[in-house]
Amino acid sequence: MASDYVLGTHQSELERLRFQHELWSPISEAAWTRAGIQSGQRVLDLGAGPGFAAADLAARVGATGRVLGLELSADYAAEAQALAQRNGLPQLEVRQHDLLKDPWPDEHFDLAWCRWLAMFLPDLEPLLAGLERCLPIGAQLLVHEYVHWDTFALHPKAEAVARFGQACQQSFRAAGGDPDVNRRLPSLLSARGWQIEELLPLPVLGPQGSMAAQWMERFVAVYGLQLQRLGLWSAADQSEALEQIQAAASDPGSFWVGPTVLELRARRLGP
């Protein structure tokens, strides 16, 4: 699969995303409950990927609701639409769409949801303007984006894994993104007339063998290869990081901490 994605859209990345969804699904469901997403509502899913979260949202809003997913990758959009058909979710539509270039949908939604999207955008203005087009006064925006990527670590003393985290952030910034974008989004929204209703940190961590640990180990294995292709990481670096992960498996006191996500929920009050 070809893509402009920093992370790629190859099969190993698709499987990593599937596992990631399993880990984050309870966290997402709790956030959707806090936001009051319910049957009959219209939800816009920005950066829908292969549609795992979009399908869950479609099940939540039911047959009388609607979920529209917008996804940059044509391959992922096709995966998501096939998932909707397999699961019998006619209320779910996923379109291939470039948020920075293509016209936004000419329809209104009760809520827009995005996770790990804004961090990859070189320009946030099209995102903010598009939200104002699709979300009327009173509608909500629910965002899960990183606020502190530097918390990514394998403790204790996995120095190569720490260097891997820094190389990840370098790759995101080199592509025009901001790994800690949620430090800026609340202020940007407030300046445009949005009311910030919730800021909730969502740390993910776990000991060896936990889903959280497996998620981060898979990320090192998959994205380490991409970092090598980008010239930001070497085969020797990757071997050292994997050796440290293997060594940590024999230490029952070792544990992983992920980059810190911030849940941002805002309501549009104007202009």
mmCIF file of C-alpha atoms in Angstrom:
data_model
loop_
_atom_site.group_PDB
_atom_site.id
_atom_site.type_symbol
_atom_site.label_atom_id
_atom_site.label_comp_id
_atom_site.label_asym_id
_atom_site.label_seq_id
_atom_site.Cartn_x
_atom_site.Cartn_y
_atom_site.Cartn_z
ATOM 1 C CA MET A 1 0.000 0.000 0.000
ATOM 2 C CA ALA A 2 1.297 3.437 -0.889
ATOM 3 C CA SER A 3 0.575 6.412 1.332
ATOM 4 C CA ASP A 4 1.829 9.800 2.471
ATOM 5 C CA TYR A 5 1.400 8.612 6.058
ATOM 6 C CA VAL A 6 4.463 9.019 8.274
ATOM 7 C CA LEU A 7 3.551 5.684 9.874
ATOM 8 C CA GLY A 8 2.713 3.988 6.564
ATOM 9 C CA THR A 9 -0.335 1.899 5.612
ATOM 10 C CA HIS A 10 1.344 -1.468 5.060
ATOM 11 C CA GLN A 11 -0.119 -4.716 6.398
ATOM 12 C CA SER A 12 1.993 -4.797 9.561
ATOM 13 C CA GLU A 13 0.840 -1.268 10.405
ATOM 14 C CA LEU A 14 -2.780 -2.266 9.778
ATOM 15 C CA GLU A 15 -2.428 -5.166 12.221
ATOM 16 C CA ARG A 16 -0.746 -2.874 14.748
ATOM 17 C CA LEU A 17 -3.708 -0.484 14.440
ATOM 18 C CA ARG A 18 -6.109 -3.366 15.011
ATOM 19 C CA PHE A 19 -4.345 -4.261 18.264
ATOM 20 C CA GLN A 20 -4.163 -0.582 19.199
ATOM 21 C CA HIS A 21 -7.927 -0.330 18.788
ATOM 22 C CA GLU A 22 -8.445 -3.263 21.159
ATOM 23 C CA LEU A 23 -6.331 -1.520 23.790
ATOM 24 C CA TRP A 24 -7.900 1.912 23.396
ATOM 25 C CA SER A 25 -11.516 0.855 22.811
ATOM 26 C CA PRO A 26 -12.554 1.002 26.504
ATOM 27 C CA ILE A 27 -10.901 4.415 26.818
ATOM 28 C CA SER A 28 -12.687 5.688 23.713
ATOM 29 C CA GLU A 29 -16.042 4.286 24.796
ATOM 30 C CA ALA A 30 -15.704 6.018 28.175
ATOM 31 C CA ALA A 31 -14.903 9.307 26.422
ATOM 32 C CA TRP A 32 -17.909 8.935 24.118
ATOM 33 C CA THR A 33 -20.100 8.316 27.156
ATOM 34 C CA ARG A 34 -18.770 11.445 28.845
ATOM 35 C CA ALA A 35 -19.566 13.381 25.669
ATOM 36 C CA GLY A 36 -23.114 11.998 25.632
ATOM 37 C CA ILE A 37 -22.918 10.275 22.233
ATOM 38 C CA GLN A 38 -26.150 8.326 21.856
ATOM 39 C CA SER A 39 -28.628 6.785 19.462
ATOM 40 C CA GLY A 40 -29.739 8.999 16.598
ATOM 41 C CA GLN A 41 -26.808 11.402 16.678
ATOM 42 C CA ARG A 42 -24.649 12.439 13.744
ATOM 43 C CA VAL A 43 -20.895 12.039 14.278
ATOM 44 C CA LEU A 44 -17.990 13.138 12.091
ATOM 45 C CA ASP A 45 -14.891 10.944 12.475
ATOM 46 C CA LEU A 46 -11.778 12.773 11.289
ATOM 47 C CA GLY A 47 -8.841 10.597 10.289
ATOM 48 C CA ALA A 48 -10.948 7.455 10.463
ATOM 49 C CA GLY A 49 -8.131 5.111 9.411
ATOM 50 C CA PRO A 50 -9.322 1.570 8.638
ATOM 51 C CA GLY A 51 -12.588 2.292 10.454
ATOM 52 C CA PHE A 52 -12.286 0.433 13.747
ATOM 53 C CA ALA A 53 -13.445 3.349 15.922
ATOM 54 C CA ALA A 54 -15.891 4.538 13.267
ATOM 55 C CA ALA A 55 -17.640 1.143 13.342
ATOM 56 C CA ASP A 56 -17.952 1.346 17.121
ATOM 57 C CA LEU A 57 -19.372 4.854 16.831
ATOM 58 C CA ALA A 58 -21.859 3.655 14.207
ATOM 59 C CA ALA A 59 -23.027 0.886 16.526
ATOM 60 C CA ARG A 60 -23.485 3.457 19.279
ATOM 61 C CA VAL A 61 -25.577 5.931 17.235
ATOM 62 C CA GLY A 62 -27.619 3.107 15.717
ATOM 63 C CA ALA A 63 -29.640 2.898 12.532
ATOM 64 C CA THR A 64 -31.243 6.309 13.096
ATOM 65 C CA GLY A 65 -27.856 8.022 13.428
ATOM 66 C CA ARG A 66 -25.031 8.679 11.017
ATOM 67 C CA VAL A 67 -21.246 8.438 11.150
ATOM 68 C CA LEU A 68 -19.188 9.972 8.367
ATOM 69 C CA GLY A 69 -15.503 9.116 8.395
ATOM 70 C CA LEU A 70 -12.979 11.169 6.461
ATOM 71 C CA GLU A 71 -9.694 9.407 5.749
ATOM 72 C CA LEU A 72 -6.622 10.474 3.771
ATOM 73 C CA SER A 73 -5.592 6.973 2.681
ATOM 74 C CA ALA A 74 -7.704 5.501 -0.106
ATOM 75 C CA ASP A 75 -6.653 2.025 1.042
ATOM 76 C CA TYR A 76 -7.804 2.647 4.596
ATOM 77 C CA ALA A 77 -11.044 4.253 3.415
ATOM 78 C CA ALA A 78 -11.767 1.107 1.381
ATOM 79 C CA GLU A 79 -10.936 -1.084 4.390
ATOM 80 C CA ALA A 80 -13.326 0.953 6.528
ATOM 81 C CA GLN A 81 -16.152 0.835 4.023
ATOM 82 C CA ALA A 82 -15.735 -2.938 3.700
ATOM 83 C CA LEU A 83 -15.840 -3.200 7.500
ATOM 84 C CA ALA A 84 -19.133 -1.259 7.537
ATOM 85 C CA GLN A 85 -20.622 -3.650 4.990
ATOM 86 C CA ARG A 86 -19.428 -6.759 6.839
ATOM 87 C CA ASN A 87 -20.863 -5.470 10.123
ATOM 88 C CA GLY A 88 -24.186 -4.387 8.619
ATOM 89 C CA LEU A 89 -23.723 -0.685 9.377
ATOM 90 C CA PRO A 90 -25.440 1.317 6.621
ATOM 91 C CA GLN A 91 -25.269 4.379 8.908
ATOM 92 C CA LEU A 92 -21.476 4.397 8.463
ATOM 93 C CA GLU A 93 -19.857 6.009 5.431
ATOM 94 C CA VAL A 94 -16.102 6.494 5.029
ATOM 95 C CA ARG A 95 -14.721 8.716 2.281
ATOM 96 C CA GLN A 96 -11.206 9.236 1.018
ATOM 97 C CA HIS A 97 -10.580 12.887 1.848
ATOM 98 C CA ASP A 98 -7.659 15.268 2.327
ATOM 99 C CA LEU A 99 -8.605 17.557 5.228
ATOM 100 C CA LEU A 100 -6.073 20.161 4.107
ATOM 101 C CA LYS A 101 -7.114 20.348 0.444
ATOM 102 C CA ASP A 102 -10.575 18.911 -0.224
ATOM 103 C CA PRO A 103 -13.875 20.726 0.459
ATOM 104 C CA TRP A 104 -15.415 19.692 3.754
ATOM 105 C CA PRO A 105 -18.836 17.981 3.751
ATOM 106 C CA ASP A 106 -21.822 20.235 3.287
ATOM 107 C CA GLU A 107 -23.715 18.833 6.272
ATOM 108 C CA HIS A 108 -23.909 19.338 10.019
ATOM 109 C CA PHE A 109 -23.002 16.999 12.860
ATOM 110 C CA ASP A 110 -23.671 16.831 16.589
ATOM 111 C CA LEU A 111 -20.076 15.952 17.370
ATOM 112 C CA ALA A 112 -16.709 15.581 15.668
ATOM 113 C CA TRP A 113 -14.228 12.999 16.942
ATOM 114 C CA CYS A 114 -10.543 12.735 16.153
ATOM 115 C CA ARG A 115 -7.616 10.857 17.653
ATOM 116 C CA TRP A 116 -3.983 11.202 16.605
ATOM 117 C CA LEU A 117 -4.846 13.357 13.607
ATOM 118 C CA ALA A 118 -3.937 16.955 14.459
ATOM 119 C CA MET A 119 -0.422 15.881 15.482
ATOM 120 C CA PHE A 120 0.351 15.042 11.845
ATOM 121 C CA LEU A 121 -1.045 18.224 10.253
ATOM 122 C CA PRO A 122 1.445 20.875 9.127
ATOM 123 C CA ASP A 123 -1.316 23.508 9.258
ATOM 124 C CA LEU A 124 -4.157 23.473 11.794
ATOM 125 C CA GLU A 125 -6.162 26.274 10.180
ATOM 126 C CA PRO A 126 -7.952 24.033 7.607
ATOM 127 C CA LEU A 127 -8.931 21.691 10.437
ATOM 128 C CA LEU A 128 -10.323 24.484 12.622
ATOM 129 C CA ALA A 129 -12.124 26.142 9.718
ATOM 130 C CA GLY A 130 -13.574 22.824 8.561
ATOM 131 C CA LEU A 131 -14.896 22.078 12.027
ATOM 132 C CA GLU A 132 -16.685 25.421 12.031
ATOM 133 C CA ARG A 133 -18.262 24.497 8.706
ATOM 134 C CA CYS A 134 -19.569 21.132 9.897
ATOM 135 C CA LEU A 135 -20.348 21.794 13.561
ATOM 136 C CA PRO A 136 -23.170 24.268 14.269
ATOM 137 C CA ILE A 137 -23.429 26.338 17.423
ATOM 138 C CA GLY A 138 -23.830 23.978 20.383
ATOM 139 C CA ALA A 139 -22.091 21.006 18.754
ATOM 140 C CA GLN A 140 -19.115 19.325 20.397
ATOM 141 C CA LEU A 141 -15.557 18.449 19.441
ATOM 142 C CA LEU A 142 -13.884 15.483 21.148
ATOM 143 C CA VAL A 143 -10.141 15.101 20.636
ATOM 144 C CA HIS A 144 -7.592 12.559 21.847
ATOM 145 C CA GLU A 145 -4.144 13.916 21.000
ATOM 146 C CA TYR A 146 -0.767 13.749 22.708
ATOM 147 C CA VAL A 147 0.258 16.442 25.154
ATOM 148 C CA HIS A 148 3.565 15.005 26.436
ATOM 149 C CA TRP A 149 5.333 12.548 24.130
ATOM 150 C CA ASP A 150 8.436 12.511 26.332
ATOM 151 C CA THR A 151 6.735 10.196 28.834
ATOM 152 C CA PHE A 152 7.279 7.320 26.346
ATOM 153 C CA ALA A 153 9.719 4.953 28.051
ATOM 154 C CA LEU A 154 10.562 1.436 29.151
ATOM 155 C CA HIS A 155 11.640 1.543 32.796
ATOM 156 C CA PRO A 156 14.168 1.119 34.203
ATOM 157 C CA LYS A 157 17.034 2.394 32.041
ATOM 158 C CA ALA A 158 16.150 1.351 28.493
ATOM 159 C CA GLU A 159 18.273 4.056 26.872
ATOM 160 C CA ALA A 160 17.845 2.806 23.292
ATOM 161 C CA VAL A 161 14.050 2.839 23.709
ATOM 162 C CA ALA A 162 14.311 6.435 24.950
ATOM 163 C CA ARG A 163 16.337 7.323 21.842
ATOM 164 C CA PHE A 164 13.680 5.616 19.736
ATOM 165 C CA GLY A 165 11.058 7.919 21.277
ATOM 166 C CA GLN A 166 13.130 10.964 20.376
ATOM 167 C CA ALA A 167 13.590 9.680 16.809
ATOM 168 C CA CYS A 168 9.802 9.243 16.538
ATOM 169 C CA GLN A 169 9.221 12.849 17.529
ATOM 170 C CA GLN A 170 11.893 13.984 15.097
ATOM 171 C CA SER A 171 10.115 12.121 12.287
ATOM 172 C CA PHE A 172 6.772 13.710 13.144
ATOM 173 C CA ARG A 173 8.265 17.206 13.180
ATOM 174 C CA ALA A 174 10.223 16.595 9.964
ATOM 175 C CA ALA A 175 6.901 15.815 8.256
ATOM 176 C CA GLY A 176 5.443 19.104 9.528
ATOM 177 C CA GLY A 177 3.590 17.713 12.536
ATOM 178 C CA ASP A 178 3.624 18.444 16.248
ATOM 179 C CA PRO A 179 3.739 15.402 18.564
ATOM 180 C CA ASP A 180 2.487 17.525 21.497
ATOM 181 C CA VAL A 181 -0.197 19.362 19.547
ATOM 182 C CA ASN A 182 -2.721 19.248 22.383
ATOM 183 C CA ARG A 183 -0.644 21.810 24.248
ATOM 184 C CA ARG A 184 -1.882 24.321 21.659
ATOM 185 C CA LEU A 185 -5.358 23.177 20.644
ATOM 186 C CA PRO A 186 -7.314 24.373 23.729
ATOM 187 C CA SER A 187 -6.024 27.929 23.338
ATOM 188 C CA LEU A 188 -6.601 27.946 19.566
ATOM 189 C CA LEU A 189 -10.183 26.776 20.016
ATOM 190 C CA SER A 190 -10.903 29.205 22.834
ATOM 191 C CA ALA A 191 -9.727 32.094 20.688
ATOM 192 C CA ARG A 192 -12.278 31.081 18.040
ATOM 193 C CA GLY A 193 -15.240 31.079 20.397
ATOM 194 C CA TRP A 194 -15.209 27.495 21.663
ATOM 195 C CA GLN A 195 -15.874 26.655 25.295
ATOM 196 C CA ILE A 196 -13.411 24.149 26.737
ATOM 197 C CA GLU A 197 -15.538 21.705 28.742
ATOM 198 C CA GLU A 198 -12.988 19.057 29.700
ATOM 199 C CA LEU A 199 -9.241 18.480 29.789
ATOM 200 C CA LEU A 200 -8.474 14.971 30.993
ATOM 201 C CA PRO A 201 -5.046 13.258 30.881
ATOM 202 C CA LEU A 202 -5.153 9.662 29.669
ATOM 203 C CA PRO A 203 -1.924 7.903 30.683
ATOM 204 C CA VAL A 204 -1.347 4.375 29.414
ATOM 205 C CA LEU A 205 1.173 2.140 31.157
ATOM 206 C CA GLY A 206 1.650 -1.465 32.119
ATOM 207 C CA PRO A 207 4.054 -4.208 33.143
ATOM 208 C CA GLN A 208 5.536 -6.829 30.870
ATOM 209 C CA GLY A 209 2.849 -8.918 29.175
ATOM 210 C CA SER A 210 0.116 -6.307 29.528
ATOM 211 C CA MET A 211 -1.742 -5.013 26.490
ATOM 212 C CA ALA A 212 -0.119 -1.612 27.018
ATOM 213 C CA ALA A 213 3.348 -3.171 26.963
ATOM 214 C CA GLN A 214 2.544 -5.227 23.860
ATOM 215 C CA TRP A 215 1.198 -2.111 22.107
ATOM 216 C CA MET A 216 4.444 -0.208 22.664
ATOM 217 C CA GLU A 217 6.643 -3.189 21.831
ATOM 218 C CA ARG A 218 4.803 -3.579 18.522
ATOM 219 C CA PHE A 219 5.258 0.107 17.809
ATOM 220 C CA VAL A 220 9.026 -0.172 18.262
ATOM 221 C CA ALA A 221 9.125 -3.257 16.021
ATOM 222 C CA VAL A 222 7.008 -1.751 13.224
ATOM 223 C CA TYR A 223 7.945 1.927 13.271
ATOM 224 C CA GLY A 224 11.608 1.230 13.882
ATOM 225 C CA LEU A 225 11.783 -0.081 10.310
ATOM 226 C CA GLN A 226 10.103 3.066 9.008
ATOM 227 C CA LEU A 227 12.546 5.240 10.949
ATOM 228 C CA GLN A 228 15.400 3.398 9.260
ATOM 229 C CA ARG A 229 13.889 4.137 5.856
ATOM 230 C CA LEU A 230 13.676 7.792 6.881
ATOM 231 C CA GLY A 231 17.349 7.807 7.897
ATOM 232 C CA LEU A 232 16.549 8.665 11.532
ATOM 233 C CA TRP A 233 17.387 5.272 13.053
ATOM 234 C CA SER A 234 19.876 2.533 12.268
ATOM 235 C CA ALA A 235 19.763 -1.238 12.219
ATOM 236 C CA ALA A 236 22.166 -1.184 15.168
ATOM 237 C CA ASP A 237 19.828 1.156 17.068
ATOM 238 C CA GLN A 238 16.909 -1.174 16.376
ATOM 239 C CA SER A 239 18.842 -4.225 17.536
ATOM 240 C CA GLU A 240 19.849 -2.462 20.743
ATOM 241 C CA ALA A 241 16.261 -1.390 21.466
ATOM 242 C CA LEU A 242 14.924 -4.896 20.838
ATOM 243 C CA GLU A 243 17.640 -6.380 23.068
ATOM 244 C CA GLN A 244 16.629 -4.012 25.869
ATOM 245 C CA ILE A 245 12.987 -5.008 25.431
ATOM 246 C CA GLN A 246 13.969 -8.687 25.619
ATOM 247 C CA ALA A 247 16.087 -8.076 28.733
ATOM 248 C CA ALA A 248 13.226 -6.211 30.429
ATOM 249 C CA ALA A 249 11.004 -9.264 29.948
ATOM 250 C CA SER A 250 13.035 -11.075 32.612
ATOM 251 C CA ASP A 251 12.572 -8.236 35.116
ATOM 252 C CA PRO A 252 9.152 -8.494 36.808
ATOM 253 C CA GLY A 253 9.533 -4.893 37.966
ATOM 254 C CA SER A 254 9.994 -3.396 34.499
ATOM 255 C CA PHE A 255 7.146 -1.459 32.916
ATOM 256 C CA TRP A 256 6.200 0.678 29.914
ATOM 257 C CA VAL A 257 4.770 4.194 29.933
ATOM 258 C CA GLY A 258 3.208 5.588 26.769
ATOM 259 C CA PRO A 259 3.149 9.152 25.481
ATOM 260 C CA THR A 260 0.529 11.056 27.470
ATOM 261 C CA VAL A 261 -2.764 11.658 25.681
ATOM 262 C CA LEU A 262 -4.984 14.588 26.647
ATOM 263 C CA GLU A 263 -8.731 14.312 26.180
ATOM 264 C CA LEU A 264 -10.047 17.674 25.001
ATOM 265 C CA ARG A 265 -13.777 18.268 24.779
ATOM 266 C CA ALA A 266 -15.018 21.624 23.544
ATOM 267 C CA ARG A 267 -18.399 23.091 22.576
ATOM 268 C CA ARG A 268 -18.850 25.600 19.807
ATOM 269 C CA LEU A 269 -20.467 28.789 21.085
ATOM 270 C CA GLY A 270 -19.556 31.121 18.241
ATOM 271 C CA PRO A 271 -18.871 33.029 16.132
#
